[in-house]
PDB file of N, CA and C in Angstrom:
ATOM      1  N   UNK Y   1      98.667-253.725 -39.543  1.00  0.00           N
ATOM      2  CA  UNK Y   1      98.126-253.760 -41.240  1.00  0.00           C
ATOM      3  C   UNK Y   1      97.459-252.825 -40.480  1.00  0.00           C
ATOM      4  N   UNK Y   2      97.988-251.528 -41.854  1.00  0.00           N
ATOM      5  CA  UNK Y   2      96.817-250.130 -41.421  1.00  0.00           C
ATOM      6  C   UNK Y   2      95.658-250.252 -42.983  1.00  0.00           C
ATOM      7  N   UNK Y   3      94.830-249.673 -42.651  1.00  0.00           N
ATOM      8  CA  UNK Y   3      93.741-249.845 -43.625  1.00  0.00           C
ATOM      9  C   UNK Y   3      92.765-248.391 -44.049  1.00  0.00           C
ATOM     10  N   UNK Y   4      92.637-248.056 -44.834  1.00  0.00           N
ATOM     11  CA  UNK Y   4      91.944-246.536 -44.953  1.00  0.00           C
ATOM     12  C   UNK Y   4      90.567-246.920 -45.300  1.00  0.00           C
ATOM     13  N   UNK Y   5      89.687-246.793 -44.401  1.00  0.00           N
ATOM     14  CA  UNK Y   5      88.620-246.728 -44.409  1.00  0.00           C
ATOM     15  C   UNK Y   5      87.466-245.764 -44.086  1.00  0.00           C
ATOM     16  N   UNK Y   6      86.078-245.761 -44.148  1.00  0.00           N
ATOM     17  CA  UNK Y   6      85.242-244.785 -43.721  1.00  0.00           C
ATOM     18  C   UNK Y   6      84.310-245.340 -42.962  1.00  0.00           C
ATOM     19  N   UNK Y   7      84.242-244.892 -41.472  1.00  0.00           N
ATOM     20  CA  UNK Y   7      83.574-245.182 -40.393  1.00  0.00           C
ATOM     21  C   UNK Y   7      82.075-244.117 -40.178  1.00  0.00           C
ATOM     22  N   UNK Y   8      81.318-244.778 -40.148  1.00  0.00           N
ATOM     23  CA  UNK Y   8      79.993-243.712 -40.328  1.00  0.00           C
ATOM     24  C   UNK Y   8      80.005-243.301 -38.543  1.00  0.00           C
ATOM     25  N   UNK Y   9      79.270-241.865 -38.876  1.00  0.00           N
ATOM     26  CA  UNK Y   9      79.404-241.341 -37.573  1.00  0.00           C
ATOM     27  C   UNK Y   9      77.764-240.924 -37.102  1.00  0.00           C
ATOM     28  N   UNK Y  10      77.569-240.839 -35.898  1.00  0.00           N
ATOM     29  CA  UNK Y  10      76.330-240.709 -35.466  1.00  0.00           C
ATOM     30  C   UNK Y  10      75.660-239.140 -36.065  1.00  0.00           C
ATOM     31  N   UNK Y  11      76.355-238.406 -36.297  1.00  0.00           N
ATOM     32  CA  UNK Y  11      75.667-237.165 -36.836  1.00  0.00           C
ATOM     33  C   UNK Y  11      75.220-237.362 -37.987  1.00  0.00           C
ATOM     34  N   UNK Y  12      73.890-236.826 -38.347  1.00  0.00           N
ATOM     35  CA  UNK Y  12      73.385-236.296 -39.803  1.00  0.00           C
ATOM     36  C   UNK Y  12      73.272-235.415 -40.129  1.00  0.00           C
ATOM     37  N   UNK Y  13      73.449-235.445 -41.677  1.00  0.00           N
ATOM     38  CA  UNK Y  13      73.143-234.220 -42.059  1.00  0.00           C
ATOM     39  C   UNK Y  13      72.309-234.184 -43.369  1.00  0.00           C
ATOM     40  N   UNK Y  14      71.372-232.812 -43.448  1.00  0.00           N
ATOM     41  CA  UNK Y  14      70.347-233.225 -44.397  1.00  0.00           C
ATOM     42  C   UNK Y  14      70.703-232.546 -45.870  1.00  0.00           C
ATOM     43  N   UNK Y  15      70.550-233.106 -46.963  1.00  0.00           N
ATOM     44  CA  UNK Y  15      70.891-233.049 -47.996  1.00  0.00           C
ATOM     45  C   UNK Y  15      69.365-232.908 -49.008  1.00  0.00           C
ATOM     46  N   UNK Y  16      68.941-231.766 -49.472  1.00  0.00           N
ATOM     47  CA  UNK Y  16      67.469-232.103 -50.461  1.00  0.00           C
ATOM     48  C   UNK Y  16      66.442-232.689 -49.411  1.00  0.00           C
ATOM     49  N   UNK Y  17      66.499-232.008 -48.166  1.00  0.00           N
ATOM     50  CA  UNK Y  17      65.531-232.550 -47.394  1.00  0.00           C
ATOM     51  C   UNK Y  17      65.938-234.104 -46.932  1.00  0.00           C
ATOM     52  N   UNK Y  18      66.922-235.065 -47.240  1.00  0.00           N
ATOM     53  CA  UNK Y  18      66.958-236.227 -46.516  1.00  0.00           C
ATOM     54  C   UNK Y  18      68.107-236.579 -45.886  1.00  0.00           C
ATOM     55  N   UNK Y  19      68.132-237.096 -44.998  1.00  0.00           N
ATOM     56  CA  UNK Y  19      68.945-237.282 -43.849  1.00  0.00           C
ATOM     57  C   UNK Y  19      69.915-238.051 -44.265  1.00  0.00           C
ATOM     58  N   UNK Y  20      71.316-237.912 -44.320  1.00  0.00           N
ATOM     59  CA  UNK Y  20      72.178-238.819 -44.779  1.00  0.00           C
ATOM     60  C   UNK Y  20      73.477-238.772 -43.928  1.00  0.00           C
ATOM     61  N   UNK Y  21      73.902-239.968 -43.705  1.00  0.00           N
ATOM     62  CA  UNK Y  21      75.198-240.478 -42.844  1.00  0.00           C
ATOM     63  C   UNK Y  21      76.400-239.694 -43.012  1.00  0.00           C
ATOM     64  N   UNK Y  22      77.017-238.970 -42.549  1.00  0.00           N
ATOM     65  CA  UNK Y  22      78.442-238.671 -42.405  1.00  0.00           C
ATOM     66  C   UNK Y  22      79.119-239.654 -42.038  1.00  0.00           C
ATOM     67  N   UNK Y  23      80.725-239.739 -42.791  1.00  0.00           N
ATOM     68  CA  UNK Y  23      81.575-240.603 -42.343  1.00  0.00           C
ATOM     69  C   UNK Y  23      82.816-239.963 -41.813  1.00  0.00           C
ATOM     70  N   UNK Y  24      83.917-240.642 -41.192  1.00  0.00           N
ATOM     71  CA  UNK Y  24      85.044-240.402 -40.965  1.00  0.00           C
ATOM     72  C   UNK Y  24      85.991-241.065 -41.714  1.00  0.00           C
ATOM     73  N   UNK Y  25      86.580-240.782 -42.417  1.00  0.00           N
ATOM     74  CA  UNK Y  25      87.394-241.737 -43.049  1.00  0.00           C
ATOM     75  C   UNK Y  25      89.018-240.940 -42.818  1.00  0.00           C
ATOM     76  N   UNK Y  26      90.054-242.157 -42.783  1.00  0.00           N
ATOM     77  CA  UNK Y  26      91.208-242.284 -42.260  1.00  0.00           C
ATOM     78  C   UNK Y  26      91.677-243.749 -42.124  1.00  0.00           C
ATOM     79  N   UNK Y  27      92.974-243.926 -41.670  1.00  0.00           N
ATOM     80  CA  UNK Y  27      93.710-244.786 -41.270  1.00  0.00           C
ATOM     81  C   UNK Y  27      93.721-245.783 -40.149  1.00  0.00           C
ATOM     82  N   UNK Y  28      93.395-246.808 -40.144  1.00  0.00           N
ATOM     83  CA  UNK Y  28      92.847-247.761 -39.013  1.00  0.00           C
ATOM     84  C   UNK Y  28      93.891-249.018 -38.875  1.00  0.00           C
ATOM     85  N   UNK Y  29      94.094-249.282 -37.645  1.00  0.00           N
ATOM     86  CA  UNK Y  29      94.790-250.483 -37.518  1.00  0.00           C
ATOM     87  C   UNK Y  29      93.755-251.577 -37.492  1.00  0.00           C
ATOM     88  N   UNK Y  30      94.271-252.639 -38.680  1.00  0.00           N
ATOM     89  CA  UNK Y  30      93.206-253.933 -39.048  1.00  0.00           C
ATOM     90  C   UNK Y  30      93.577-255.186 -37.473  1.00  0.00           C
ATOM     91  N   UNK Y  31      92.552-255.588 -37.441  1.00  0.00           N
ATOM     92  CA  UNK Y  31      92.865-256.945 -36.137  1.00  0.00           C
ATOM     93  C   UNK Y  31      92.703-258.135 -37.125  1.00  0.00           C
ATOM     94  N   UNK Y  32      91.711-258.196 -37.944  1.00  0.00           N
ATOM     95  CA  UNK Y  32      91.281-259.509 -38.798  1.00  0.00           C
ATOM     96  C   UNK Y  32      90.770-259.181 -39.918  1.00  0.00           C
ATOM     97  N   UNK Y  33      91.025-259.654 -41.060  1.00  0.00           N
ATOM     98  CA  UNK Y  33      90.901-259.542 -42.420  1.00  0.00           C
ATOM     99  C   UNK Y  33      90.200-261.054 -42.408  1.00  0.00           C
ATOM    100  N   UNK Y  34      88.467-260.737 -43.125  1.00  0.00           N
ATOM    101  CA  UNK Y  34      87.249-261.669 -43.154  1.00  0.00           C
ATOM    102  C   UNK Y  34      86.633-261.737 -44.611  1.00  0.00           C
ATOM    103  N   UNK Y  35      87.043-262.804 -45.586  1.00  0.00           N
ATOM    104  CA  UNK Y  35      86.930-263.164 -46.901  1.00  0.00           C
ATOM    105  C   UNK Y  35      85.491-263.992 -46.839  1.00  0.00           C
ATOM    106  N   UNK Y  36      85.226-264.362 -48.397  1.00  0.00           N
ATOM    107  CA  UNK Y  36      86.097-263.938 -49.547  1.00  0.00           C
ATOM    108  C   UNK Y  36      85.836-262.875 -49.979  1.00  0.00           C
ATOM    109  N   UNK Y  37      86.513-262.602 -50.729  1.00  0.00           N
ATOM    110  CA  UNK Y  37      85.774-261.050 -51.703  1.00  0.00           C
ATOM    111  C   UNK Y  37      84.711-261.230 -52.138  1.00  0.00           C
ATOM    112  N   UNK Y  38      83.655-260.021 -51.697  1.00  0.00           N
ATOM    113  CA  UNK Y  38      82.232-260.039 -52.234  1.00  0.00           C
ATOM    114  C   UNK Y  38      82.082-258.783 -53.116  1.00  0.00           C
ATOM    115  N   UNK Y  39      80.873-258.964 -53.949  1.00  0.00           N
ATOM    116  CA  UNK Y  39      80.949-257.614 -54.818  1.00  0.00           C
ATOM    117  C   UNK Y  39      79.778-256.875 -54.890  1.00  0.00           C
ATOM    118  N   UNK Y  40      79.774-255.554 -54.733  1.00  0.00           N
ATOM    119  CA  UNK Y  40      78.589-254.638 -54.486  1.00  0.00           C
ATOM    120  C   UNK Y  40      78.559-253.844 -55.712  1.00  0.00           C
ATOM    121  N   UNK Y  41      77.093-254.548 -56.438  1.00  0.00           N
ATOM    122  CA  UNK Y  41      76.761-253.668 -57.834  1.00  0.00           C
ATOM    123  C   UNK Y  41      76.144-252.470 -57.352  1.00  0.00           C
ATOM    124  N   UNK Y  42      76.324-251.714 -58.325  1.00  0.00           N
ATOM    125  CA  UNK Y  42      75.612-250.464 -57.928  1.00  0.00           C
ATOM    126  C   UNK Y  42      75.902-249.672 -59.781  1.00  0.00           C
ATOM    127  N   UNK Y  43      74.270-249.620 -60.031  1.00  0.00           N
ATOM    128  CA  UNK Y  43      74.565-249.118 -61.445  1.00  0.00           C
ATOM    129  C   UNK Y  43      75.191-249.475 -62.553  1.00  0.00           C
ATOM    130  N   UNK Y  44      75.242-250.857 -62.525  1.00  0.00           N
ATOM    131  CA  UNK Y  44      75.788-251.887 -63.324  1.00  0.00           C
ATOM    132  C   UNK Y  44      77.375-252.315 -62.793  1.00  0.00           C
ATOM    133  N   UNK Y  45      77.998-251.144 -62.065  1.00  0.00           N
ATOM    134  CA  UNK Y  45      79.351-251.646 -61.920  1.00  0.00           C
ATOM    135  C   UNK Y  45      79.344-252.073 -60.635  1.00  0.00           C
ATOM    136  N   UNK Y  46      80.568-253.201 -60.729  1.00  0.00           N
ATOM    137  CA  UNK Y  46      80.652-254.060 -59.494  1.00  0.00           C
ATOM    138  C   UNK Y  46      81.928-253.358 -58.762  1.00  0.00           C
ATOM    139  N   UNK Y  47      82.071-253.605 -57.664  1.00  0.00           N
ATOM    140  CA  UNK Y  47      83.116-253.388 -56.538  1.00  0.00           C
ATOM    141  C   UNK Y  47      83.287-253.997 -55.783  1.00  0.00           C
ATOM    142  N   UNK Y  48      84.415-254.547 -55.405  1.00  0.00           N
ATOM    143  CA  UNK Y  48      84.979-255.759 -54.725  1.00  0.00           C
ATOM    144  C   UNK Y  48      85.052-255.435 -53.164  1.00  0.00           C
ATOM    145  N   UNK Y  49      84.642-256.062 -52.254  1.00  0.00           N
ATOM    146  CA  UNK Y  49      85.004-255.497 -50.821  1.00  0.00           C
ATOM    147  C   UNK Y  49      85.113-256.885 -50.017  1.00  0.00           C
ATOM    148  N   UNK Y  50      85.974-256.803 -49.081  1.00  0.00           N
ATOM    149  CA  UNK Y  50      85.946-257.408 -47.767  1.00  0.00           C
ATOM    150  C   UNK Y  50      85.814-256.924 -46.619  1.00  0.00           C
ATOM    151  N   UNK Y  51      85.747-258.030 -45.587  1.00  0.00           N
ATOM    152  CA  UNK Y  51      85.109-257.295 -44.724  1.00  0.00           C
ATOM    153  C   UNK Y  51      86.588-257.165 -43.238  1.00  0.00           C
ATOM    154  N   UNK Y  52      86.800-256.226 -42.571  1.00  0.00           N
ATOM    155  CA  UNK Y  52      88.075-256.216 -41.747  1.00  0.00           C
ATOM    156  C   UNK Y  52      87.328-255.704 -40.159  1.00  0.00           C
ATOM    157  N   UNK Y  53      87.710-255.966 -39.250  1.00  0.00           N
ATOM    158  CA  UNK Y  53      87.459-255.681 -38.194  1.00  0.00           C
ATOM    159  C   UNK Y  53      88.950-254.875 -37.375  1.00  0.00           C
ATOM    160  N   UNK Y  54      88.568-253.392 -37.210  1.00  0.00           N
ATOM    161  CA  UNK Y  54      89.732-252.598 -36.862  1.00  0.00           C
ATOM    162  C   UNK Y  54      89.384-251.654 -35.842  1.00  0.00           C
ATOM    163  N   UNK Y  55      90.697-251.422 -35.412  1.00  0.00           N
ATOM    164  CA  UNK Y  55      90.675-250.969 -33.689  1.00  0.00           C
ATOM    165  C   UNK Y  55      90.555-249.198 -34.364  1.00  0.00           C
ATOM    166  N   UNK Y  56      89.408-248.243 -33.451  1.00  0.00           N
ATOM    167  CA  UNK Y  56      89.301-246.997 -33.611  1.00  0.00           C
ATOM    168  C   UNK Y  56      89.834-246.209 -32.605  1.00  0.00           C
ATOM    169  N   UNK Y  57      90.510-245.328 -32.793  1.00  0.00           N
ATOM    170  CA  UNK Y  57      91.042-244.315 -31.848  1.00  0.00           C
ATOM    171  C   UNK Y  57      89.869-243.748 -30.958  1.00  0.00           C
ATOM    172  N   UNK Y  58      89.991-243.394 -29.842  1.00  0.00           N
ATOM    173  CA  UNK Y  58      89.216-242.726 -28.647  1.00  0.00           C
ATOM    174  C   UNK Y  58      88.381-241.581 -28.956  1.00  0.00           C
ATOM    175  N   UNK Y  59      89.169-240.676 -30.062  1.00  0.00           N
ATOM    176  CA  UNK Y  59      88.173-239.497 -30.281  1.00  0.00           C
ATOM    177  C   UNK Y  59      87.138-240.093 -31.393  1.00  0.00           C
ATOM    178  N   UNK Y  60      87.601-241.055 -32.316  1.00  0.00           N
ATOM    179  CA  UNK Y  60      86.355-241.497 -32.963  1.00  0.00           C
ATOM    180  C   UNK Y  60      85.400-242.265 -32.356  1.00  0.00           C
ATOM    181  N   UNK Y  61      86.093-243.283 -31.865  1.00  0.00           N
ATOM    182  CA  UNK Y  61      85.000-244.370 -30.722  1.00  0.00           C
ATOM    183  C   UNK Y  61      83.806-243.640 -30.474  1.00  0.00           C
ATOM    184  N   UNK Y  62      83.841-242.389 -29.875  1.00  0.00           N
ATOM    185  CA  UNK Y  62      82.723-241.709 -29.112  1.00  0.00           C
ATOM    186  C   UNK Y  62      81.763-241.235 -30.158  1.00  0.00           C
ATOM    187  N   UNK Y  63      82.288-241.092 -31.467  1.00  0.00           N
ATOM    188  CA  UNK Y  63      81.052-240.309 -32.263  1.00  0.00           C
ATOM    189  C   UNK Y  63      80.669-241.479 -33.343  1.00  0.00           C
ATOM    190  N   UNK Y  64      81.333-242.720 -33.639  1.00  0.00           N
ATOM    191  CA  UNK Y  64      80.869-243.792 -34.029  1.00  0.00           C
ATOM    192  C   UNK Y  64      79.639-244.741 -34.241  1.00  0.00           C
ATOM    193  N   UNK Y  65      78.842-244.540 -35.392  1.00  0.00           N
ATOM    194  CA  UNK Y  65      77.502-244.788 -35.450  1.00  0.00           C
ATOM    195  C   UNK Y  65      77.722-246.651 -35.821  1.00  0.00           C
ATOM    196  N   UNK Y  66      78.269-247.661 -34.943  1.00  0.00           N
ATOM    197  CA  UNK Y  66      78.733-248.625 -35.325  1.00  0.00           C
ATOM    198  C   UNK Y  66      78.498-249.746 -34.441  1.00  0.00           C
ATOM    199  N   UNK Y  67      78.381-250.761 -34.524  1.00  0.00           N
ATOM    200  CA  UNK Y  67      78.261-252.155 -33.333  1.00  0.00           C
ATOM    201  C   UNK Y  67      79.620-252.358 -32.947  1.00  0.00           C
ATOM    202  N   UNK Y  68      79.891-252.291 -31.887  1.00  0.00           N
ATOM    203  CA  UNK Y  68      80.975-252.553 -31.259  1.00  0.00           C
ATOM    204  C   UNK Y  68      81.051-254.220 -30.817  1.00  0.00           C
ATOM    205  N   UNK Y  69      82.094-254.948 -31.202  1.00  0.00           N
ATOM    206  CA  UNK Y  69      82.543-256.384 -30.936  1.00  0.00           C
ATOM    207  C   UNK Y  69      82.766-256.481 -29.548  1.00  0.00           C
ATOM    208  N   UNK Y  70      82.859-257.901 -28.812  1.00  0.00           N
ATOM    209  CA  UNK Y  70      83.630-258.311 -27.420  1.00  0.00           C
ATOM    210  C   UNK Y  70      84.543-257.549 -27.307  1.00  0.00           C
ATOM    211  N   UNK Y  71      85.578-257.619 -28.637  1.00  0.00           N
ATOM    212  CA  UNK Y  71      87.127-257.303 -28.240  1.00  0.00           C
ATOM    213  C   UNK Y  71      87.292-255.644 -28.499  1.00  0.00           C
ATOM    214  N   UNK Y  72      86.463-254.855 -28.864  1.00  0.00           N
ATOM    215  CA  UNK Y  72      86.343-253.562 -28.707  1.00  0.00           C
ATOM    216  C   UNK Y  72      86.627-252.874 -30.225  1.00  0.00           C
ATOM    217  N   UNK Y  73      86.498-254.064 -30.959  1.00  0.00           N
ATOM    218  CA  UNK Y  73      86.517-253.841 -32.945  1.00  0.00           C
ATOM    219  C   UNK Y  73      85.536-253.400 -33.434  1.00  0.00           C
ATOM    220  N   UNK Y  74      85.512-253.030 -34.924  1.00  0.00           N
ATOM    221  CA  UNK Y  74      84.501-252.867 -35.687  1.00  0.00           C
ATOM    222  C   UNK Y  74      84.334-253.285 -36.606  1.00  0.00           C
ATOM    223  N   UNK Y  75      83.490-253.857 -37.200  1.00  0.00           N
ATOM    224  CA  UNK Y  75      83.269-254.729 -38.603  1.00  0.00           C
ATOM    225  C   UNK Y  75      83.236-253.511 -39.532  1.00  0.00           C
ATOM    226  N   UNK Y  76      84.028-253.450 -40.624  1.00  0.00           N
ATOM    227  CA  UNK Y  76      83.766-252.055 -41.703  1.00  0.00           C
ATOM    228  C   UNK Y  76      84.280-253.027 -42.776  1.00  0.00           C
ATOM    229  N   UNK Y  77      83.541-252.297 -44.358  1.00  0.00           N
ATOM    230  CA  UNK Y  77      83.848-252.861 -45.343  1.00  0.00           C
ATOM    231  C   UNK Y  77      84.999-252.019 -45.616  1.00  0.00           C
ATOM    232  N   UNK Y  78      86.415-252.896 -46.672  1.00  0.00           N
ATOM    233  CA  UNK Y  78      86.944-252.487 -47.006  1.00  0.00           C
ATOM    234  C   UNK Y  78      86.951-252.743 -48.790  1.00  0.00           C
ATOM    235  N   UNK Y  79      87.436-251.968 -49.384  1.00  0.00           N
ATOM    236  CA  UNK Y  79      87.469-251.604 -50.735  1.00  0.00           C
ATOM    237  C   UNK Y  79      88.826-252.517 -51.562  1.00  0.00           C
ATOM    238  N   UNK Y  80      88.405-253.582 -52.166  1.00  0.00           N
ATOM    239  CA  UNK Y  80      89.192-254.367 -52.577  1.00  0.00           C
ATOM    240  C   UNK Y  80      90.434-253.363 -53.557  1.00  0.00           C
ATOM    241  N   UNK Y  81      89.998-252.904 -54.412  1.00  0.00           N
ATOM    242  CA  UNK Y  81      90.665-251.606 -55.364  1.00  0.00           C
ATOM    243  C   UNK Y  81      91.665-250.670 -55.125  1.00  0.00           C
ATOM    244  N   UNK Y  82      91.172-250.507 -53.463  1.00  0.00           N
ATOM    245  CA  UNK Y  82      91.915-249.362 -52.583  1.00  0.00           C
ATOM    246  C   UNK Y  82      93.166-250.217 -52.194  1.00  0.00           C
ATOM    247  N   UNK Y  83      92.922-251.371 -51.818  1.00  0.00           N
ATOM    248  CA  UNK Y  83      93.812-251.915 -51.180  1.00  0.00           C
ATOM    249  C   UNK Y  83      94.655-253.486 -51.590  1.00  0.00           C
ATOM    250  N   UNK Y  84      94.547-253.192 -53.102  1.00  0.00           N
ATOM    251  CA  UNK Y  84      94.839-254.052 -54.089  1.00  0.00           C
ATOM    252  C   UNK Y  84      96.422-254.852 -53.515  1.00  0.00           C
ATOM    253  N   UNK Y  85      97.214-254.365 -53.432  1.00  0.00           N
ATOM    254  CA  UNK Y  85      98.817-254.662 -53.013  1.00  0.00           C
ATOM    255  C   UNK Y  85      98.673-254.990 -51.838  1.00  0.00           C
ATOM    256  N   UNK Y  86      98.032-254.251 -50.661  1.00  0.00           N
ATOM    257  CA  UNK Y  86      98.083-254.684 -49.224  1.00  0.00           C
ATOM    258  C   UNK Y  86      97.343-255.809 -49.078  1.00  0.00           C
ATOM    259  N   UNK Y  87      96.002-256.286 -49.393  1.00  0.00           N
ATOM    260  CA  UNK Y  87      95.284-257.496 -49.594  1.00  0.00           C
ATOM    261  C   UNK Y  87      96.224-258.500 -50.466  1.00  0.00           C
ATOM    262  N   UNK Y  88      96.841-258.402 -51.095  1.00  0.00           N
ATOM    263  CA  UNK Y  88      96.935-259.307 -52.470  1.00  0.00           C
ATOM    264  C   UNK Y  88      97.254-260.575 -52.076  1.00  0.00           C
ATOM    265  N   UNK Y  89      98.243-260.990 -50.602  1.00  0.00           N
ATOM    266  CA  UNK Y  89      98.556-262.293 -49.778  1.00  0.00           C
ATOM    267  C   UNK Y  89      97.206-262.854 -49.591  1.00  0.00           C
ATOM    268  N   UNK Y  90      96.458-262.149 -48.646  1.00  0.00           N
ATOM    269  CA  UNK Y  90      95.155-262.638 -48.559  1.00  0.00           C
ATOM    270  C   UNK Y  90      94.158-262.930 -49.498  1.00  0.00           C
ATOM    271  N   UNK Y  91      94.042-262.201 -50.339  1.00  0.00           N
ATOM    272  CA  UNK Y  91      92.781-262.556 -51.515  1.00  0.00           C
ATOM    273  C   UNK Y  91      93.521-263.918 -52.358  1.00  0.00           C
ATOM    274  N   UNK Y  92      94.878-264.034 -52.473  1.00  0.00           N
ATOM    275  CA  UNK Y  92      95.652-265.082 -53.022  1.00  0.00           C
ATOM    276  C   UNK Y  92      95.292-266.400 -52.218  1.00  0.00           C
ATOM    277  N   UNK Y  93      95.288-266.152 -50.914  1.00  0.00           N
ATOM    278  CA  UNK Y  93      94.927-267.594 -50.068  1.00  0.00           C
ATOM    279  C   UNK Y  93      94.239-268.270 -50.373  1.00  0.00           C
ATOM    280  N   UNK Y  94      93.062-267.757 -50.403  1.00  0.00           N
ATOM    281  CA  UNK Y  94      91.744-268.427 -50.641  1.00  0.00           C
ATOM    282  C   UNK Y  94      91.498-268.462 -48.864  1.00  0.00           C
ATOM    283  N   UNK Y  95      91.669-268.081 -48.111  1.00  0.00           N
ATOM    284  CA  UNK Y  95      91.419-268.127 -46.902  1.00  0.00           C
ATOM    285  C   UNK Y  95      90.096-267.512 -46.251  1.00  0.00           C
ATOM    286  N   UNK Y  96      89.424-267.956 -45.286  1.00  0.00           N
ATOM    287  CA  UNK Y  96      88.096-266.866 -44.978  1.00  0.00           C
ATOM    288  C   UNK Y  96      88.373-265.990 -43.980  1.00  0.00           C
ATOM    289  N   UNK Y  97      89.626-266.191 -43.106  1.00  0.00           N
ATOM    290  CA  UNK Y  97      89.810-265.247 -41.907  1.00  0.00           C
ATOM    291  C   UNK Y  97      91.356-265.159 -41.569  1.00  0.00           C
ATOM    292  N   UNK Y  98      92.227-263.999 -41.302  1.00  0.00           N
ATOM    293  CA  UNK Y  98      93.144-263.864 -41.086  1.00  0.00           C
ATOM    294  C   UNK Y  98      93.372-263.018 -39.857  1.00  0.00           C
ATOM    295  N   UNK Y  99      94.203-263.208 -38.722  1.00  0.00           N
ATOM    296  CA  UNK Y  99      94.637-262.365 -37.968  1.00  0.00           C
ATOM    297  C   UNK Y  99      95.969-261.508 -37.896  1.00  0.00           C
ATOM    298  N   UNK Y 100      95.644-260.355 -38.407  1.00  0.00           N
ATOM    299  CA  UNK Y 100      96.803-259.705 -39.027  1.00  0.00           C
ATOM    300  C   UNK Y 100      97.149-258.511 -37.625  1.00  0.00           C
ATOM    301  N   UNK Y 101      97.029-258.868 -36.454  1.00  0.00           N
ATOM    302  CA  UNK Y 101      97.569-257.720 -35.197  1.00  0.00           C
ATOM    303  C   UNK Y 101      99.089-257.776 -35.315  1.00  0.00           C
ATOM    304  N   UNK Y 102      99.591-259.028 -35.769  1.00  0.00           N
ATOM    305  CA  UNK Y 102     100.986-258.694 -35.479  1.00  0.00           C
ATOM    306  C   UNK Y 102     102.077-257.893 -36.897  1.00  0.00           C
ATOM    307  N   UNK Y 103     101.089-257.857 -37.849  1.00  0.00           N
ATOM    308  CA  UNK Y 103     101.738-257.597 -39.237  1.00  0.00           C
ATOM    309  C   UNK Y 103     101.959-256.214 -39.341  1.00  0.00           C
ATOM    310  N   UNK Y 104     103.005-255.585 -40.019  1.00  0.00           N
ATOM    311  CA  UNK Y 104     103.261-254.134 -39.637  1.00  0.00           C
ATOM    312  C   UNK Y 104     102.410-253.434 -40.933  1.00  0.00           C
TER     313      UNK Y 104
END
């Protein structure tokens, strides 16, 4: 299963005197989906997300500012609205975790 996610990078940029993280956005292979759906509130708007363990390509891995798990994956937030159709079966099941290595 492929998911579009934002991976934080080690490099920082300064905007108005404050350091901000930069992100690499792209499609990555998911290994596990972790539920349930959670909500992030910002200015009164709620955005649903779940956690997913993804595999990073070697060129992104060396620049990623993430904690790598024992199996070499990284746990990243995945926005549900962006992947509503892809995650539909997982969200409908109510399961807390799915292993999606073999899913196309």
